[in-house]
């Protein structure tokens, strides 16, 4: 059974902002790149990337929260439970039109208005 691919058109404006903010981290980009080779467990991934497991867990939780990675528990031959992570299929295509569509679904909050004014 083929897993659904997350596409830009599937995301609300707020979802797109969260996904793009998550992808804006070089560490998380490296995690996704490493996981694109196939599922692996936290300790191995931390060794491969040369970062601590604690820092890796922070990045993995953020990637999982926006739907870019998924996790599953497997039991090793010695009975040890191991959490494996893998990339979930996604295809983001940004154009002026996709951004216009996304903006139409952004939640209106005073917080966002304050942030936008600060950016100006």
Coordinates of C-alpha atoms in Angstrom, one line a residue:
X1 CA 0.0 0.0 0.0
X2 CA 1.5 3.3 -1.1
X3 CA 1.5 6.1 1.5
X4 CA -0.1 9.4 0.6
X5 CA 2.3 12.1 -0.5
X6 CA 2.1 15.4 1.4
X7 CA 1.7 18.1 -1.3
X8 CA 1.6 21.9 -1.0
X9 CA -2.1 21.9 -2.0
X10 CA -2.9 19.6 0.9
X11 CA -1.7 22.2 3.4
X12 CA -3.5 25.2 5.0
X13 CA -1.5 28.4 5.1
X14 CA -0.7 27.8 8.7
X15 CA 0.4 24.3 8.0
X16 CA 2.7 25.5 5.2
X17 CA 4.2 28.1 7.5
X18 CA 5.0 25.4 10.1
X19 CA 6.5 23.1 7.5
X20 CA 8.6 25.8 5.9
X21 CA 9.8 27.0 9.4
X22 CA 10.7 23.4 10.2
X23 CA 12.7 23.0 7.0
X24 CA 14.5 26.3 7.6
X25 CA 16.9 24.4 10.0
X26 CA 20.2 23.1 8.5
X27 CA 20.1 20.3 11.2
X28 CA 16.6 19.2 10.2
X29 CA 17.6 19.3 6.5
X30 CA 20.5 17.0 7.3
X31 CA 18.2 14.7 9.3
X32 CA 15.8 14.4 6.3
X33 CA 18.7 13.8 4.0
X34 CA 20.0 11.0 6.2
X35 CA 16.6 9.4 6.6
X36 CA 16.0 9.6 2.8
X37 CA 18.4 6.7 2.5
X38 CA 16.0 4.5 4.6
X39 CA 14.6 4.1 8.1
X40 CA 17.1 4.1 11.0
X41 CA 17.1 4.3 14.7
X42 CA 18.0 7.3 16.9
X43 CA 21.4 6.1 18.1
X44 CA 22.6 5.2 14.6
X45 CA 21.3 8.5 13.1
X46 CA 23.0 10.5 15.9
X47 CA 26.3 8.8 15.1
X48 CA 25.9 9.3 11.4
X49 CA 25.1 13.0 11.8
X50 CA 27.7 13.6 14.6
X51 CA 25.1 15.1 17.0
X52 CA 23.9 14.1 20.4
X53 CA 20.8 11.9 20.7
X54 CA 19.1 14.6 22.8
X55 CA 19.5 17.3 20.1
X56 CA 18.5 14.8 17.5
X57 CA 15.3 14.0 19.4
X58 CA 14.4 17.7 19.5
X59 CA 14.7 17.8 15.7
X60 CA 12.9 14.5 15.1
X61 CA 10.0 15.6 17.2
X62 CA 9.6 18.8 15.2
X63 CA 9.8 17.0 11.9
X64 CA 7.3 14.4 13.1
X65 CA 4.9 17.2 14.4
X66 CA 4.6 18.6 10.9
X67 CA 4.3 15.2 9.2
X68 CA 7.7 15.1 7.5
X69 CA 8.9 12.0 9.3
X70 CA 7.1 9.1 11.1
X71 CA 8.3 6.7 13.8
X72 CA 7.7 3.1 14.6
X73 CA 8.9 0.8 17.4
X74 CA 10.6 -2.5 16.5
X75 CA 11.9 -5.1 18.8
X76 CA 15.4 -6.3 18.1
X77 CA 16.5 -9.9 18.3
X78 CA 17.8 -9.4 21.8
X79 CA 14.4 -8.1 22.9
X80 CA 15.3 -4.4 23.0
X81 CA 12.7 -1.9 21.7
X82 CA 14.1 0.4 19.1
X83 CA 12.4 3.5 17.6
X84 CA 12.9 3.8 13.9
X85 CA 12.3 7.0 12.0
X86 CA 11.7 7.4 8.3
X87 CA 10.9 10.2 5.9
X88 CA 7.2 10.5 4.9
X89 CA 6.7 11.2 1.2
X90 CA 6.3 14.9 0.5
X91 CA 6.4 17.2 -2.6
X92 CA 6.4 20.9 -1.9
X93 CA 6.0 23.2 -4.9
X94 CA 6.0 26.9 -4.2
X95 CA 4.8 29.4 -6.8
X96 CA 3.2 32.8 -6.4
X97 CA -0.1 31.0 -7.0
X98 CA 0.4 28.4 -4.3
X99 CA 1.4 31.1 -1.8
X100 CA -1.6 33.2 -2.7
X101 CA -3.8 30.2 -2.1
X102 CA -2.0 29.5 1.2
X103 CA -2.4 33.1 2.4
X104 CA -6.2 32.8 1.9
X105 CA -6.3 30.1 4.6
X106 CA -4.0 31.7 7.2
X107 CA -5.6 32.1 10.6
X108 CA -6.0 35.8 11.5
X109 CA -4.4 36.3 14.9
X110 CA -3.1 39.4 16.7
X111 CA 0.1 37.5 17.2
X112 CA 0.7 37.2 13.5
X113 CA -0.1 40.9 12.9
X114 CA 2.4 41.9 15.5
X115 CA 5.1 39.7 13.9
X116 CA 4.3 41.0 10.5
X117 CA 4.7 44.6 11.7
X118 CA 8.0 43.8 13.2
X119 CA 9.2 42.4 9.9
X120 CA 8.5 45.6 8.1

